Backbone as CSV, one residue per row, in Angstrom:
resi,resn,N_x,N_y,N_z,CA_x,CA_y,CA_z,C_x,C_y,C_z
1,UNK,-6.681,-18.099,4.523,-5.739,-18.067,3.413,-4.291,-17.940,3.899
2,UNK,-4.092,-17.193,4.974,-2.737,-16.990,5.489,-2.104,-18.318,5.899
3,UNK,-2.874,-19.150,6.591,-2.359,-20.459,6.996,-2.009,-21.304,5.777
4,UNK,-2.855,-21.236,4.746,-2.600,-21.996,3.520,-1.356,-21.493,2.809
5,UNK,-1.184,-20.166,2.776,-0.010,-19.597,2.127,1.274,-19.918,2.886
6,UNK,1.211,-19.945,4.216,2.386,-20.301,5.006,2.844,-21.721,4.670
7,UNK,1.897,-22.644,4.583,2.247,-24.018,4.221,2.757,-24.084,2.788
8,UNK,2.144,-23.282,1.910,2.543,-23.281,0.503,3.953,-22.738,0.320
9,UNK,4.310,-21.692,1.081,5.620,-21.049,0.937,6.712,-21.742,1.741
10,UNK,6.391,-22.159,2.978,7.423,-22.645,3.891,7.370,-24.147,4.160
11,UNK,6.305,-24.825,3.748,6.164,-26.232,4.087,5.668,-26.378,5.519
12,UNK,5.693,-27.575,6.036,5.157,-27.843,7.374,6.032,-27.252,8.478
13,UNK,7.335,-27.333,8.327,8.233,-26.889,9.400,9.214,-25.806,8.958
14,UNK,9.047,-25.302,7.743,10.008,-24.340,7.219,10.058,-23.050,7.995
15,UNK,8.928,-22.623,8.554,8.909,-21.361,9.286,9.746,-21.440,10.560
16,UNK,9.818,-22.629,11.165,10.642,-22.799,12.366,12.115,-22.552,12.064
17,UNK,12.545,-22.923,10.863,13.939,-22.691,10.475,14.228,-21.197,10.403
18,UNK,13.259,-20.420,9.937,13.445,-18.974,9.862,13.468,-18.349,11.256
19,UNK,12.705,-18.909,12.177,12.735,-18.424,13.561,14.106,-18.699,14.174
20,UNK,14.619,-19.911,13.957,15.964,-20.251,14.442,17.018,-19.321,13.829
21,UNK,16.868,-19.057,12.525,17.813,-18.181,11.850,17.749,-16.764,12.414
22,UNK,16.552,-16.295,12.715,16.394,-14.947,13.281,17.129,-14.820,14.601
23,UNK,16.996,-15.832,15.463,17.710,-15.803,16.744,19.216,-15.909,16.541
24,UNK,19.635,-16.703,15.567,21.065,-16.838,15.287,21.652,-15.516,14.788
25,UNK,20.939,-14.844,13.897,21.411,-13.558,13.398,21.409,-12.500,14.493
26,UNK,20.359,-12.513,15.324,20.289,-11.550,16.427,21.448,-11.746,17.396
27,UNK,21.750,-13.000,17.706,22.893,-13.293,18.581,24.197,-12.864,17.932
28,UNK,24.299,-13.118,16.620,25.493,-12.708,15.890,25.681,-11.204,15.867
29,UNK,24.571,-10.474,15.836,24.644,-9.013,15.867,25.291,-8.522,17.157
30,UNK,24.840,-9.054,18.282,25.384,-8.646,19.583,26.844,-9.078,19.717
31,UNK,27.140,-10.315,19.328,28.511,-10.816,19.440,29.465,-10.022,18.555
32,UNK,29.037,-9.733,17.325,29.885,-8.983,16.399,30.173,-7.586,16.932
33,UNK,29.143,-6.948,17.471,29.339,-5.597,18.008,30.265,-5.622,19.222
34,UNK,30.026,-6.576,20.128,30.835,-6.631,21.348,32.260,-7.113,21.099
35,UNK,32.485,-7.785,19.980,33.860,-8.149,19.646,34.666,-6.913,19.259
36,UNK,33.980,-5.885,18.758,34.633,-4.633,18.396,34.658,-3.646,19.553
37,UNK,33.616,-3.707,20.394,33.523,-2.830,21.569,33.224,-3.684,22.803
38,UNK,34.241,-4.404,23.291,34.013,-5.384,24.367,33.708,-4.767,25.732
39,UNK,33.968,-3.490,25.893,33.798,-2.871,27.209,32.444,-2.201,27.386
40,UNK,31.590,-2.283,26.406,30.287,-1.624,26.526,29.194,-2.471,25.895
41,UNK,27.981,-2.312,26.399,26.811,-2.961,25.815,25.763,-1.914,25.442
42,UNK,26.260,-0.742,25.063,25.376,0.330,24.659,25.964,1.018,23.433
43,UNK,25.112,1.493,22.556,25.551,2.212,21.362,25.326,3.693,21.623
44,UNK,26.402,4.428,21.876,26.212,5.823,22.274,27.099,6.825,21.545
45,UNK,28.019,6.378,20.725,28.858,7.309,19.977,28.571,7.179,18.484
46,UNK,29.011,8.172,17.723,28.783,8.161,16.273,29.473,6.975,15.609
47,UNK,30.695,6.676,16.045,31.425,5.544,15.472,30.763,4.224,15.828
48,UNK,30.300,4.096,17.050,29.609,2.872,17.459,28.299,2.705,16.689
49,UNK,27.593,3.802,16.476,26.345,3.744,15.723,26.594,3.314,14.286
50,UNK,27.652,3.830,13.681,27.985,3.451,12.305,28.320,1.966,12.223
51,UNK,29.077,1.460,13.214,29.426,0.040,13.239,28.185,-0.824,13.417
52,UNK,27.330,-0.442,14.350,26.098,-1.188,14.597,25.231,-1.230,13.345
53,UNK,25.099,-0.100,12.658,24.249,-0.044,11.467,24.800,-0.892,10.330
54,UNK,26.125,-0.913,10.172,26.717,-1.740,9.115,26.422,-3.211,9.360
55,UNK,26.584,-3.665,10.607,26.270,-5.063,10.942,24.792,-5.336,10.706
56,UNK,23.945,-4.392,11.100,22.500,-4.545,10.925,22.121,-4.605,9.451
57,UNK,22.757,-3.770,8.621,22.453,-3.769,7.186,22.883,-5.079,6.535
58,UNK,24.022,-5.620,6.949,24.473,-6.904,6.398,23.466,-8.002,6.738
59,UNK,22.985,-8.014,7.981,21.980,-9.011,8.364,20.672,-8.778,7.608
60,UNK,20.364,-7.525,7.358,19.174,-7.203,6.575,19.288,-7.772,5.165
61,UNK,20.482,-7.674,4.582,20.698,-8.213,3.239,20.607,-9.736,3.233
62,UNK,21.071,-10.376,4.314,20.967,-11.837,4.419,19.501,-12.257,4.436
63,UNK,18.711,-11.602,5.266,17.287,-11.929,5.330,16.577,-11.575,4.032
64,UNK,16.996,-10.488,3.410,16.373,-10.098,2.150,16.631,-11.138,1.072
65,UNK,17.826,-11.720,1.068,18.136,-12.770,0.090,17.193,-13.955,0.247
66,UNK,16.939,-14.367,1.488,15.982,-15.449,1.727,14.572,-15.014,1.355
67,UNK,14.282,-13.763,1.611,12.981,-13.225,1.292,12.740,-13.214,-0.214
68,UNK,13.781,-12.886,-0.971,13.696,-12.875,-2.423,13.348,-14.260,-2.950
69,UNK,13.865,-15.285,-2.292,13.528,-16.650,-2.702,12.024,-16.889,-2.586
70,UNK,11.424,-16.431,-1.497,9.984,-16.611,-1.334,9.196,-15.833,-2.386
71,UNK,9.666,-14.623,-2.681,8.945,-13.797,-3.648,9.120,-14.329,-5.070
72,UNK,10.371,-14.486,-5.483,10.643,-14.864,-6.874,10.257,-16.305,-7.182
73,UNK,10.697,-17.224,-6.311,10.437,-18.641,-6.564,9.085,-19.087,-6.027
74,UNK,8.460,-18.289,-5.178,7.131,-18.611,-4.664,6.058,-17.957,-5.503
75,UNK,5.903,-16.643,-5.352,4.908,-15.916,-6.126,5.199,-15.980,-7.613
76,UNK,6.480,-15.885,-7.974,6.845,-15.950,-9.386,6.441,-17.259,-10.030
77,UNK,6.642,-18.373,-9.326,6.238,-19.673,-9.859,4.726,-19.781,-9.945
78,UNK,4.024,-19.224,-8.950,2.559,-19.237,-8.984,2.032,-18.461,-10.186
79,UNK,2.676,-17.328,-10.496,2.270,-16.546,-11.663,2.614,-17.265,-12.960
80,UNK,3.754,-17.933,-12.969,4.222,-18.589,-14.189,3.365,-19.795,-14.570
81,UNK,3.059,-20.646,-13.581,2.326,-21.879,-13.911,0.820,-21.786,-13.683
82,UNK,0.330,-20.618,-13.219,-1.110,-20.427,-13.073,-1.686,-20.928,-11.763
83,UNK,-0.829,-21.395,-10.847,-1.322,-21.863,-9.548,-2.043,-20.757,-8.791
84,UNK,-1.647,-19.519,-9.053,-2.215,-18.374,-8.339,-3.717,-18.227,-8.581
85,UNK,-4.209,-18.766,-9.687,-5.629,-18.642,-10.000,-6.483,-19.262,-8.901
86,UNK,-6.029,-20.374,-8.331,-6.781,-21.033,-7.255,-6.911,-20.118,-6.043
87,UNK,-5.829,-19.406,-5.706,-5.876,-18.482,-4.574,-6.772,-17.285,-4.870
88,UNK,-6.712,-16.790,-6.116,-7.518,-15.634,-6.484,-9.003,-15.959,-6.457
89,UNK,-9.334,-17.181,-6.812,-10.739,-17.599,-6.779,-11.262,-17.675,-5.352
90,UNK,-10.355,-17.887,-4.398,-10.758,-17.976,-2.999,-11.052,-16.607,-2.390
91,UNK,-10.170,-15.633,-2.657,-10.267,-14.356,-1.954,-10.232,-13.121,-2.844
92,UNK,-9.842,-13.261,-4.094,-9.708,-12.088,-4.946,-8.304,-11.516,-4.902
93,UNK,-8.012,-10.605,-5.807,-6.651,-10.096,-5.969,-6.202,-9.244,-4.785
94,UNK,-7.062,-8.363,-4.314,-6.656,-7.462,-3.234,-6.286,-8.238,-1.976
95,UNK,-7.154,-9.141,-1.534,-6.897,-9.901,-0.308,-5.722,-10.851,-0.493
96,UNK,-5.583,-11.415,-1.702,-4.443,-12.300,-1.930,-3.136,-11.514,-1.871
97,UNK,-3.107,-10.330,-2.487,-1.887,-9.533,-2.474,-1.491,-9.173,-1.049
98,UNK,-2.453,-8.738,-0.251,-2.149,-8.362,1.133,-1.658,-9.556,1.941
99,UNK,-2.348,-10.709,1.771,-1.935,-11.917,2.494,-0.559,-12.380,2.033
100,UNK,-0.330,-12.350,0.726,0.951,-12.789,0.180,2.078,-11.848,0.610
101,UNK,1.804,-10.548,0.644,2.818,-9.586,1.058,3.184,-9.781,2.529
102,UNK,2.185,-10.092,3.331,2.463,-10.348,4.750,3.325,-11.596,4.910
103,UNK,2.977,-12.663,4.206,3.699,-13.930,4.336,5.097,-13.838,3.727
104,UNK,5.192,-13.248,2.542,6.458,-13.244,1.811,7.433,-12.169,2.278
105,UNK,6.926,-11.052,2.794,7.792,-9.925,3.122,7.776,-9.590,4.610
106,UNK,6.614,-9.236,5.125,6.540,-8.705,6.485,6.838,-9.737,7.562
107,UNK,6.402,-10.978,7.365,6.522,-11.993,8.414,7.964,-12.222,8.832
108,UNK,8.857,-12.383,7.872,10.262,-12.642,8.208,10.884,-11.439,8.915
109,UNK,10.528,-10.241,8.468,11.056,-9.048,9.116,10.584,-8.907,10.551
110,UNK,9.305,-9.188,10.783,8.744,-9.111,12.131,9.372,-10.165,13.037
111,UNK,9.560,-11.375,12.521,10.199,-12.434,13.313,11.610,-12.032,13.717
112,UNK,12.341,-11.417,12.799,13.710,-10.999,13.104,13.721,-9.915,14.181
113,UNK,12.830,-8.950,14.067,12.779,-7.866,15.049,12.417,-8.404,16.431
114,UNK,11.446,-9.289,16.504,11.055,-9.868,17.793,12.191,-10.681,18.399
115,UNK,12.831,-11.507,17.566,13.956,-12.317,18.060,15.098,-11.429,18.539
116,UNK,15.367,-10.366,17.811,16.457,-9.467,18.175,16.160,-8.733,19.478
117,UNK,14.920,-8.305,19.657,14.546,-7.639,20.911,14.710,-8.588,22.100
118,UNK,14.375,-9.858,21.910,14.554,-10.844,22.981,16.033,-10.999,23.312
119,UNK,16.872,-11.105,22.274,18.313,-11.257,22.484,18.892,-10.013,23.149
120,UNK,18.446,-8.831,22.725,18.905,-7.590,23.361,18.573,-7.585,24.854
121,UNK,17.365,-8.019,25.167,16.928,-8.029,26.570,17.742,-9.022,27.386
122,UNK,17.921,-10.227,26.863,18.638,-11.273,27.602,20.118,-10.945,27.767
123,UNK,20.674,-10.216,26.829,22.106,-9.894,26.893,22.363,-8.514,27.493
124,UNK,21.301,-7.846,27.949,21.410,-6.499,28.532,22.081,-5.526,27.573
125,UNK,21.738,-5.662,26.312,22.306,-4.816,25.266,21.339,-3.673,24.969
126,UNK,21.854,-2.453,24.911,21.013,-1.283,24.639,21.282,-0.787,23.223
127,UNK,20.363,-1.046,22.287,20.563,-0.620,20.899,20.161,0.839,20.714
128,UNK,20.422,1.394,19.547,19.919,2.750,19.272,18.391,2.750,19.291
129,UNK,17.823,3.870,19.642,16.362,3.962,19.622,15.868,3.833,18.180
130,UNK,14.760,3.133,18.019,14.150,2.925,16.701,15.115,2.255,15.716
131,UNK,15.937,1.335,16.231,16.898,0.646,15.380,16.216,-0.148,14.269
132,UNK,15.008,-0.612,14.561,14.305,-1.456,13.593,13.906,-0.684,12.337
133,UNK,13.859,0.652,12.417,13.564,1.440,11.219,14.724,1.341,10.235
134,UNK,15.954,1.348,10.758,17.131,1.151,9.900,17.054,-0.198,9.209
135,UNK,16.671,-1.217,9.975,16.562,-2.560,9.403,15.492,-2.597,8.326
136,UNK,14.291,-2.124,8.644,13.171,-2.203,7.717,13.391,-1.343,6.478
137,UNK,14.148,-0.259,6.592,14.364,0.612,5.436,14.997,-0.158,4.285
138,UNK,16.100,-0.825,4.550,16.794,-1.586,3.509,16.036,-2.858,3.159
139,UNK,15.522,-3.536,4.163,14.810,-4.802,3.962,13.594,-4.614,3.055
140,UNK,12.756,-3.641,3.358,11.544,-3.415,2.572,11.864,-2.876,1.188
141,UNK,12.880,-2.013,1.113,13.221,-1.409,-0.167,13.589,-2.479,-1.196
142,UNK,14.516,-3.367,-0.843,14.949,-4.402,-1.789,13.832,-5.421,-2.023
143,UNK,13.106,-5.785,-0.963,12.020,-6.757,-1.110,10.944,-6.243,-2.045
144,UNK,10.596,-4.972,-1.908,9.549,-4.407,-2.750,9.987,-4.274,-4.204
145,UNK,11.275,-3.965,-4.413,11.784,-3.940,-5.787,11.775,-5.347,-6.382
146,UNK,12.148,-6.345,-5.577,12.111,-7.731,-6.037,10.681,-8.145,-6.399
147,UNK,9.729,-7.722,-5.586,8.327,-8.005,-5.880,7.905,-7.345,-7.184
148,UNK,8.364,-6.129,-7.407,8.064,-5.418,-8.649,8.626,-6.178,-9.850
149,UNK,9.871,-6.628,-9.740,10.509,-7.393,-10.817,9.744,-8.680,-11.096
150,UNK,9.324,-9.356,-10.028,8.614,-10.627,-10.171,7.265,-10.447,-10.857
151,UNK,6.542,-9.420,-10.477,5.225,-9.171,-11.074,5.360,-8.815,-12.551
152,UNK,6.395,-8.046,-12.887,6.586,-7.629,-14.283,7.035,-8.800,-15.153
153,UNK,8.029,-9.564,-14.677,8.601,-10.638,-15.494,7.757,-11.909,-15.480
154,UNK,7.197,-12.224,-14.313,6.407,-13.465,-14.143,7.232,-14.706,-14.503
155,UNK,8.519,-14.619,-14.274,9.428,-15.741,-14.505,10.233,-15.937,-13.229
156,UNK,10.055,-17.062,-12.515,10.646,-17.209,-11.180,12.162,-17.103,-11.140
157,UNK,12.859,-17.878,-11.974,14.319,-17.905,-11.877,14.944,-16.630,-12.424
158,UNK,14.352,-16.078,-13.473,14.857,-14.825,-14.014,14.701,-13.711,-12.984
159,UNK,13.552,-13.673,-12.325,13.307,-12.664,-11.284,14.266,-12.850,-10.112
160,UNK,14.523,-14.108,-9.761,15.405,-14.403,-8.635,16.822,-13.908,-8.891
161,UNK,17.363,-14.206,-10.066,18.751,-13.838,-10.351,18.907,-12.326,-10.483
162,UNK,17.945,-11.653,-11.085,18.012,-10.195,-11.179,17.956,-9.575,-9.788
163,UNK,17.101,-10.115,-8.923,16.983,-9.603,-7.553,18.250,-9.854,-6.751
164,UNK,18.882,-11.014,-6.946,20.135,-11.310,-6.255,21.243,-10.353,-6.696
165,UNK,21.271,-10.029,-7.976,22.241,-9.046,-8.466,22.010,-7.709,-7.775
166,UNK,20.750,-7.367,-7.555,20.414,-6.133,-6.850,20.970,-6.149,-5.421
167,UNK,20.839,-7.287,-4.735,21.360,-7.420,-3.368,22.876,-7.243,-3.352
168,UNK,23.573,-7.897,-4.281,25.029,-7.768,-4.325,25.446,-6.341,-4.675
169,UNK,24.618,-5.657,-5.463,24.902,-4.267,-5.771,24.849,-3.394,-4.530
170,UNK,23.826,-3.604,-3.693,23.727,-2.857,-2.447,24.853,-3.230,-1.492
171,UNK,25.235,-4.512,-1.455,26.339,-4.941,-0.598,27.640,-4.276,-1.022
172,UNK,27.856,-4.177,-2.324,29.060,-3.518,-2.844,29.090,-2.054,-2.421
173,UNK,27.949,-1.377,-2.533,27.884,0.029,-2.143,28.125,0.201,-0.645
174,UNK,27.613,-0.747,0.153,27.829,-0.684,1.595,29.310,-0.830,1.932
175,UNK,29.958,-1.812,1.306,31.361,-2.068,1.595,32.245,-0.911,1.124
176,UNK,31.843,-0.238,0.068,32.601,0.892,-0.445,32.287,2.187,0.297
177,UNK,31.302,2.119,1.185,30.916,3.314,1.921,30.190,4.335,1.080
178,UNK,29.589,3.872,-0.032,28.918,4.783,-0.954,27.414,4.818,-0.740
179,UNK,26.937,4.097,0.259,25.498,3.985,0.439,25.157,4.131,1.906
180,UNK,24.132,4.875,2.190,23.666,5.065,3.557,22.156,4.964,3.593
181,UNK,21.628,4.144,4.473,20.189,3.984,4.585,19.615,5.207,5.294
182,UNK,18.530,5.721,4.778,17.888,6.879,5.389,16.389,6.692,5.391
183,UNK,15.692,7.627,6.045,14.246,7.542,6.121,13.606,7.687,4.745
184,UNK,14.333,8.289,3.798,13.776,8.468,2.462,13.585,7.132,1.762
185,UNK,14.464,6.193,2.031,14.327,4.867,1.428,13.079,4.169,1.953
186,UNK,12.773,4.355,3.238,11.569,3.752,3.804,10.321,4.334,3.149
187,UNK,10.312,5.640,2.964,9.176,6.287,2.288,9.068,5.783,0.852
188,UNK,10.197,5.672,0.170,10.202,5.166,-1.202,9.702,3.729,-1.257
189,UNK,9.984,2.948,-0.208,9.514,1.568,-0.151,7.990,1.501,-0.156
190,UNK,7.352,2.417,0.568,5.896,2.445,0.599,5.328,2.800,-0.776
191,UNK,6.012,3.677,-1.482,5.571,4.032,-2.837,5.699,2.837,-3.771
192,UNK,6.822,2.123,-3.657,7.063,0.974,-4.529,6.042,-0.131,-4.281
193,UNK,5.715,-0.399,-3.008,4.763,-1.466,-2.738,3.368,-1.082,-3.232
194,UNK,3.054,0.200,-3.239,1.769,0.631,-3.804,1.755,0.407,-5.312
195,UNK,2.896,0.684,-5.965,3.013,0.397,-7.398,2.902,-1.109,-7.638
196,UNK,3.523,-1.901,-6.759,3.404,-3.364,-6.848,1.945,-3.788,-6.819
197,UNK,1.208,-3.199,-5.900,-0.212,-3.535,-5.756,-1.001,-3.167,-7.016
198,UNK,-0.752,-1.994,-7.559,-1.466,-1.561,-8.762,-1.141,-2.471,-9.943
199,UNK,0.133,-2.840,-10.089,0.518,-3.737,-11.183,-0.084,-5.121,-11.004
200,UNK,-0.120,-5.596,-9.750,-0.681,-6.914,-9.490,-2.170,-6.950,-9.812
201,UNK,-2.870,-5.859,-9.548,-4.306,-5.797,-9.859,-4.569,-5.904,-11.360
202,UNK,-3.552,-5.534,-12.162,-3.731,-5.493,-13.618,-2.947,-6.562,-14.368
203,UNK,-2.170,-7.347,-13.665,-1.335,-8.339,-14.338,-2.201,-9.439,-14.964
204,UNK,-1.807,-9.862,-16.155,-2.522,-10.945,-16.834,-1.941,-12.275,-16.376
205,UNK,-2.818,-13.220,-16.146,-2.403,-14.539,-15.635,-2.817,-15.624,-16.627
């Protein structure tokens, strides 16, 4: 089912574009940081950590926007036109939800983390320890809320635009310095995805 969903969501070569984008964003992360701190390739001060995290959060929002397209216009369209019934008949709701969540949410995040680790290694860049938790905190939080919106509304374009407004809201808070990603958001993300799963098990199609 995973192979079928990948083709359904990304087409024959669409996933390669996301891999290229992941490497481009990872390279941009290192270049952006070193343009501000050209004499070091390590994040070791509080100010440097804050700068690194802001760049990382912006890239997280970029990937989340693409991710929202897969959730809202992919799963949302399947729910709207009934295409999802064919997948449910193959594996059932639980297995479909897990497979769809991996393809629509986790896959892009994992690709970005792997690409970024490769770029860090090749450029001899030393990031903060467990930097990927900062990335996943914001990425999963918005993605899971978008999934919640999509399951409730079952309207692809309506879900997409509401989710995009959510992304711009977080971007505004970041730029204003009114928002900080913490471990609590990651924990909340796990709660939200569990609610997503429960709603999906009960959604009428």
